[in-house]
Coordinates of N, CA and C in Angstrom, one line a residue:
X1410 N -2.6 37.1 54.1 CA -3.9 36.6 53.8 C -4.5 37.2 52.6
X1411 N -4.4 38.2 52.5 CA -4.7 39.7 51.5 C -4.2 38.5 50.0
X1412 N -3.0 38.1 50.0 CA -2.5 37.5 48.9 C -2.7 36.4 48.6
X1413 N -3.5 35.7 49.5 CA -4.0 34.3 49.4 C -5.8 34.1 48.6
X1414 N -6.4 35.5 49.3 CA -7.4 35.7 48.5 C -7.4 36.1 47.0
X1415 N -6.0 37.1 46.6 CA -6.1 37.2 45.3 C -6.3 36.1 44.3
X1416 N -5.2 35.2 45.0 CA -4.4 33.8 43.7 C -6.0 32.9 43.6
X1417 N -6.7 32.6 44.9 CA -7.8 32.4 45.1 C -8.9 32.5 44.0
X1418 N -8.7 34.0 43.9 CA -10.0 34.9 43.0 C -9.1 34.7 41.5
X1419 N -7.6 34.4 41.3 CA -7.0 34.4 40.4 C -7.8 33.2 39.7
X1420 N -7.3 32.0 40.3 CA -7.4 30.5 40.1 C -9.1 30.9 39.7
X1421 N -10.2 31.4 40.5 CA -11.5 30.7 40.3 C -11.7 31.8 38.8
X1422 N -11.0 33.0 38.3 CA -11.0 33.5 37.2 C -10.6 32.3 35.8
X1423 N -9.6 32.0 36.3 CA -9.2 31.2 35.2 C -9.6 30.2 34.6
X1424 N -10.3 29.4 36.1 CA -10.8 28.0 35.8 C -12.6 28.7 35.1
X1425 N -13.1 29.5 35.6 CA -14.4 30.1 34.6 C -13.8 30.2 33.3
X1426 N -13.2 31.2 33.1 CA -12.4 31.1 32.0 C -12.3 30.1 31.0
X1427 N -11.7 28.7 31.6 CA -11.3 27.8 30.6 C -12.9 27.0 30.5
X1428 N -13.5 26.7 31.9 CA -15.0 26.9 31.4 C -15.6 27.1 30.2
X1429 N -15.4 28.2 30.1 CA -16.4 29.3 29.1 C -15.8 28.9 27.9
X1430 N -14.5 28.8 28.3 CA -13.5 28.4 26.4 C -13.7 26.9 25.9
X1431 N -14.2 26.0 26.9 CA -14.5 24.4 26.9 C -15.8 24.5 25.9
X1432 N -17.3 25.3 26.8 CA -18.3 25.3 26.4 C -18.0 25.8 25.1
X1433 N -17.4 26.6 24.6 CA -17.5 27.5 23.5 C -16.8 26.5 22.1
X1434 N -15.7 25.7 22.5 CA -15.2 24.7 21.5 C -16.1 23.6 21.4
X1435 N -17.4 23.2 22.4 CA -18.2 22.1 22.4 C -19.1 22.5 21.0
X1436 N -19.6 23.8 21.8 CA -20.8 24.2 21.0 C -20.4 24.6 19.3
X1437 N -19.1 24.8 18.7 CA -18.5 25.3 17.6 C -18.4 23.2 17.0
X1438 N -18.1 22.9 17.8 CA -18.1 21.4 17.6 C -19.0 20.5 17.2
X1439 N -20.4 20.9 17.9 CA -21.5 20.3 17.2 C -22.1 21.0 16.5
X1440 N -22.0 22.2 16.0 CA -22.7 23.1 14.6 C -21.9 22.2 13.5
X1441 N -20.6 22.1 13.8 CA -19.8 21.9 12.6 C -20.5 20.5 12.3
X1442 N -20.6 19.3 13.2 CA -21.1 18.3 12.6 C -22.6 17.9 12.5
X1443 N -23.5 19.1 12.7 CA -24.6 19.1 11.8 C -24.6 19.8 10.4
X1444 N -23.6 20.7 10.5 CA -23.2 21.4 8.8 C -23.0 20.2 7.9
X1445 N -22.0 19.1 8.6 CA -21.2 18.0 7.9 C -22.5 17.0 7.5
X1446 N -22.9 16.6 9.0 CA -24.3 15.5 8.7 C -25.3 16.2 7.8
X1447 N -26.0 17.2 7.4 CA -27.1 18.1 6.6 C -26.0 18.1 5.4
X1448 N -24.5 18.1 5.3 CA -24.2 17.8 3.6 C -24.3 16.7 3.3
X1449 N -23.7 15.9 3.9 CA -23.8 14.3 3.4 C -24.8 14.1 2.8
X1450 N -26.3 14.4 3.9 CA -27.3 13.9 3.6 C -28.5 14.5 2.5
X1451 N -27.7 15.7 1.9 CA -28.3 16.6 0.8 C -27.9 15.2 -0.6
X1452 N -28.9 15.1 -1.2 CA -29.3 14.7 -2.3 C -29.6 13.1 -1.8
X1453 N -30.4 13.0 -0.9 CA -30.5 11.4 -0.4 C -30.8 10.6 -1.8
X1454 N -31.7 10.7 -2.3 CA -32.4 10.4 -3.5 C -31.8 10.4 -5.1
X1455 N -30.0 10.7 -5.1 CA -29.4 10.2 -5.7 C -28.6 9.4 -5.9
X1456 N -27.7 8.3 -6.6 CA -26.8 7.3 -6.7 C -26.0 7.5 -7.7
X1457 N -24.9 7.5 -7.3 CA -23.6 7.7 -8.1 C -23.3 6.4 -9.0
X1458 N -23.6 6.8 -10.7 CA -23.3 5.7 -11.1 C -22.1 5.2 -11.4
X1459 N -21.2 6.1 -11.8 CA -19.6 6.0 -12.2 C -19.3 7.1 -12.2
X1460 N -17.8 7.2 -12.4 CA -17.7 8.7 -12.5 C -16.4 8.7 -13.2
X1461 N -15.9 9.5 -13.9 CA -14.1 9.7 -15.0 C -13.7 11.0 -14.6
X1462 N -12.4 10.9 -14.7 CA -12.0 12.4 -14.4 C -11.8 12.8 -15.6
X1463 N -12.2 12.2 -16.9 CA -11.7 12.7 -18.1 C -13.2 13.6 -18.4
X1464 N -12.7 14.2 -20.0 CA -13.9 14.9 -20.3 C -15.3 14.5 -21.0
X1465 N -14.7 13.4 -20.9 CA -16.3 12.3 -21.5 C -16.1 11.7 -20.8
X1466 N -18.2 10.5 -20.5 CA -17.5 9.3 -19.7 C -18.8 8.7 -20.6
X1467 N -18.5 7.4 -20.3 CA -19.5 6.2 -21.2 C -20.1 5.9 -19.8
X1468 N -21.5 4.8 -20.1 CA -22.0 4.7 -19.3 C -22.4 2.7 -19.7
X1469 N -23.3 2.1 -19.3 CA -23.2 0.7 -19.5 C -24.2 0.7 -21.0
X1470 N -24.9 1.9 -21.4 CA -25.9 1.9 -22.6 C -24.9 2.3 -23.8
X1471 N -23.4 2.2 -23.3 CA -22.3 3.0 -24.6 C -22.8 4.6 -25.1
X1472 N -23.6 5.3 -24.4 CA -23.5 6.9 -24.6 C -22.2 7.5 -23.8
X1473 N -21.4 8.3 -24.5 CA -20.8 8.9 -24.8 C -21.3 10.2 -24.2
X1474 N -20.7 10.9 -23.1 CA -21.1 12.7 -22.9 C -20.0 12.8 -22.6
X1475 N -19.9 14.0 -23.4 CA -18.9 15.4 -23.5 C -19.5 16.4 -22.7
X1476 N -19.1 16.7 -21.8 CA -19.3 18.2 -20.9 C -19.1 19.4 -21.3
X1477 N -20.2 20.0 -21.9 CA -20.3 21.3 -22.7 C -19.9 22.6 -22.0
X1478 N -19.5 22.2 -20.8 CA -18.9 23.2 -19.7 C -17.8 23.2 -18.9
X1479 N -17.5 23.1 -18.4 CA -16.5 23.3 -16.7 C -17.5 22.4 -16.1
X1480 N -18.3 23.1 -15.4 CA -19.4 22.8 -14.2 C -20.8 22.7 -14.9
X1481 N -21.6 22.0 -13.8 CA -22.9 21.8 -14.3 C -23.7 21.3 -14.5
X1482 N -25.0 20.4 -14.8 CA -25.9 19.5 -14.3 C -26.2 19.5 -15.9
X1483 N -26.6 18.1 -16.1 CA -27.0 18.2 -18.4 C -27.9 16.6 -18.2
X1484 N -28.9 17.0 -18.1 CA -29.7 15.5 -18.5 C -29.3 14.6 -19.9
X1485 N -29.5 12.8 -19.0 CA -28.8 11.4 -19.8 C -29.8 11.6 -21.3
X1486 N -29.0 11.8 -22.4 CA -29.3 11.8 -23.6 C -30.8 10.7 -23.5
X1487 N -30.8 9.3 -23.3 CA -32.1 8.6 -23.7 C -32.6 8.1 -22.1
X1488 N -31.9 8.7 -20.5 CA -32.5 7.8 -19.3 C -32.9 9.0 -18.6
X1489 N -34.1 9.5 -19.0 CA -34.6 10.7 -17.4 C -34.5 10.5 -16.3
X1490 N -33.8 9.0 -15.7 CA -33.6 8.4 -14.5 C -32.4 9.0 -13.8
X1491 N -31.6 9.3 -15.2 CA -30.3 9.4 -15.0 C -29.8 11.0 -15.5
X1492 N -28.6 11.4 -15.2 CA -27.8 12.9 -15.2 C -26.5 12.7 -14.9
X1493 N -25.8 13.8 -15.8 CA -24.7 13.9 -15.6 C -24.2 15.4 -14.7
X1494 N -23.2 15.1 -13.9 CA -22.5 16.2 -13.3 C -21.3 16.6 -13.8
X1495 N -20.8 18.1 -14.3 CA -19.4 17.8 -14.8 C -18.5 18.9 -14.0
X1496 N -18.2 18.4 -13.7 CA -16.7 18.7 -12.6 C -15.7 19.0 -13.1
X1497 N -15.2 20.0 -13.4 CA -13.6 19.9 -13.9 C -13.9 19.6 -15.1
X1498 N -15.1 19.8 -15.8 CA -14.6 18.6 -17.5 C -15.0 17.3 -17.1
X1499 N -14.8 17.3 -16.0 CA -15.1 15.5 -15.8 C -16.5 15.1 -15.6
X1500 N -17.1 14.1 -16.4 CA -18.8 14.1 -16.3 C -18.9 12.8 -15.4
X1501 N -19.6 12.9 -14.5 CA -19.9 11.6 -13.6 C -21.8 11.5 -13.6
X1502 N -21.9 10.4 -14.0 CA -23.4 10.0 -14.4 C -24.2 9.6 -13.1
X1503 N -25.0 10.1 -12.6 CA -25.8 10.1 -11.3 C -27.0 9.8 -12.1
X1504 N -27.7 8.9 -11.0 CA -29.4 8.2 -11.1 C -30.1 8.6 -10.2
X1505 N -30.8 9.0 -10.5 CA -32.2 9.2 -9.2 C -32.8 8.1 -8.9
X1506 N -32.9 7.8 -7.5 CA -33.5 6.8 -6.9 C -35.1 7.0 -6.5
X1507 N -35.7 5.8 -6.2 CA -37.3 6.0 -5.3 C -38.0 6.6 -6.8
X1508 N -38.0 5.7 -7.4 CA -39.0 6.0 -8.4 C -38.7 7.6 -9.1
X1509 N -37.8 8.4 -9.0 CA -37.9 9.6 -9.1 C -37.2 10.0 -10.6
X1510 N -37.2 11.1 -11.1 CA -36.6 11.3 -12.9 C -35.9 12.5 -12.5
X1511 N -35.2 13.0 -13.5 CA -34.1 14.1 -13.4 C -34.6 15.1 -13.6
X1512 N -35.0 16.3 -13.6 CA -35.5 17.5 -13.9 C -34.3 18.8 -14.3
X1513 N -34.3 18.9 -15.4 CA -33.0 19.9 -15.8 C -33.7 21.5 -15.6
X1514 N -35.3 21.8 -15.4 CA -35.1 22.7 -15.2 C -34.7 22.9 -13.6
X1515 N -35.4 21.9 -12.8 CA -34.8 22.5 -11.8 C -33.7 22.0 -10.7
X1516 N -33.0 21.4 -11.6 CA -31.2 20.4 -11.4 C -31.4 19.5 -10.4
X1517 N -32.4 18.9 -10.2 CA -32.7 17.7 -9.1 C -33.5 16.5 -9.7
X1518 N -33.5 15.7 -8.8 CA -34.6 14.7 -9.5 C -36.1 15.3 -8.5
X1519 N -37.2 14.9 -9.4 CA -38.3 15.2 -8.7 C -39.0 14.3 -9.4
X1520 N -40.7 13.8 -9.4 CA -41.2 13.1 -9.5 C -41.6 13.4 -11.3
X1521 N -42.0 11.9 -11.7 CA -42.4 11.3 -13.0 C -43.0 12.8 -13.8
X1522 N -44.2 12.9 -13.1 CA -45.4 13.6 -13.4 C -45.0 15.1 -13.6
X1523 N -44.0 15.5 -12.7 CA -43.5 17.1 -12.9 C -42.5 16.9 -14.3
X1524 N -41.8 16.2 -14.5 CA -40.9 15.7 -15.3 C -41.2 15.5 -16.7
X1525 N -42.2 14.8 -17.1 CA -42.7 15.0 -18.1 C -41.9 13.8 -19.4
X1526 N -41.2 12.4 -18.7 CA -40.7 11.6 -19.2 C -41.7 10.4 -19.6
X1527 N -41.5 9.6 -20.1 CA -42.6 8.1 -20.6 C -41.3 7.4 -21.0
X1528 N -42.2 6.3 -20.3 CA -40.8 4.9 -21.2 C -41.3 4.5 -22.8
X1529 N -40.5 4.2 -23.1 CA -40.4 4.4 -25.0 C -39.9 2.5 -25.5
X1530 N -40.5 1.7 -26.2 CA -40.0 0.2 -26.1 C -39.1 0.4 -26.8
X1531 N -37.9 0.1 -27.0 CA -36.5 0.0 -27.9 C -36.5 -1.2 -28.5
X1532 N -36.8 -2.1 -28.5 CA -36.5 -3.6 -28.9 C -36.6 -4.4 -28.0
X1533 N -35.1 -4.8 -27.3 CA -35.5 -5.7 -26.0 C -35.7 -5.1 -24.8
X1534 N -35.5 -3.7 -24.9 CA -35.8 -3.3 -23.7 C -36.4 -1.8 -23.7
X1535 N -37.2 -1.1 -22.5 CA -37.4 -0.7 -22.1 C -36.6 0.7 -21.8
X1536 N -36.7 1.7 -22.6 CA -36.0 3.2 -21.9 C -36.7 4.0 -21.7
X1537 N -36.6 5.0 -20.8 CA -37.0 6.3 -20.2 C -36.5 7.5 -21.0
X1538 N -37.5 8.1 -22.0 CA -37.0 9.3 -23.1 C -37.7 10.8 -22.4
X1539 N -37.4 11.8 -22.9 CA -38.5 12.8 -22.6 C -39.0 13.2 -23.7
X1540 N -39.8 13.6 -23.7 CA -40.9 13.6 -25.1 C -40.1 14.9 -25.2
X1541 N -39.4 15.9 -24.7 CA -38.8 16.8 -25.7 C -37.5 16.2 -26.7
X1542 N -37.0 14.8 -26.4 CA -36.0 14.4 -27.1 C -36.5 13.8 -28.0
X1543 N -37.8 13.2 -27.5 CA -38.7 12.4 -28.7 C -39.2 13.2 -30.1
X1544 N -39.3 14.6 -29.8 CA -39.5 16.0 -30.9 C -38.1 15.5 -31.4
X1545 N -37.1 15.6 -30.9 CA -35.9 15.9 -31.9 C -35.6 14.8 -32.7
X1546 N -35.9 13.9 -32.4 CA -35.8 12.4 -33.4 C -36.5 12.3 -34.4

């Protein structure tokens, strides 16, 4: 009897056990996919406009950027709307959505007003300059 109670107390150790190792792979389970869901959902407010693996990419305005780095965030020569990312050398042109402009000081899009952009008439159309590019012209 003595040895029927051990296997007993064995079996109700193990099965706590695998318990506790269940709970423990649940909970490691759903951290990991709020880590996953909270990246996805970091930068809601941008849109991928194209992207090259090479070290320049053109965009549909025919500008031309060269990635002056490896890595790193370089606002669209004449669209405050728009930014490049460069990856490897490779520049991929992102747009800020919801009304929103590019901010190079502080590598996000954030609104018009902090930004300090105006649309400028080109001829037939309509571009978004920042009056610090507008100095350099």
């Amino acid at each position: 009897m003595g040895l029927t109670k051990h296997l007993y107390c064995l079996l109700w150790l193990f099965g706590l056990f695998c318990l506790i190792n269940n709970s423990a792979a649940q909970s490691q389970s759903k951290r990991s996919s709020r880590i996953t869901s909270s990246r996805t959902s970091f930068g809601t407010n941008v849109k991928s406009s194209s992207s090259s693996s090479s070290s320049s990419s053109s965009n549909s305005n025919g500008v031309n950027f060269d990635c002056p780095e490896e890595f790193g965030y370089y606002p669209h020569p004449t669209d405050c709307t728009q930014y490049y990312v460069c990856v490897f050398g490779g520049a991929l042109l992102e747009s800020c959505t919801g009304g929103l402009m590019y901010s190079h000081e502080l590598q996000t899009c954030d609104w018009p007003r902090n930004v300090g952009c105006e649309v400028v008439d080109s001829g037939d159309r309509d571009v978004v300059i920042s009056k610090q590019q507008q100095q350099q012209v």
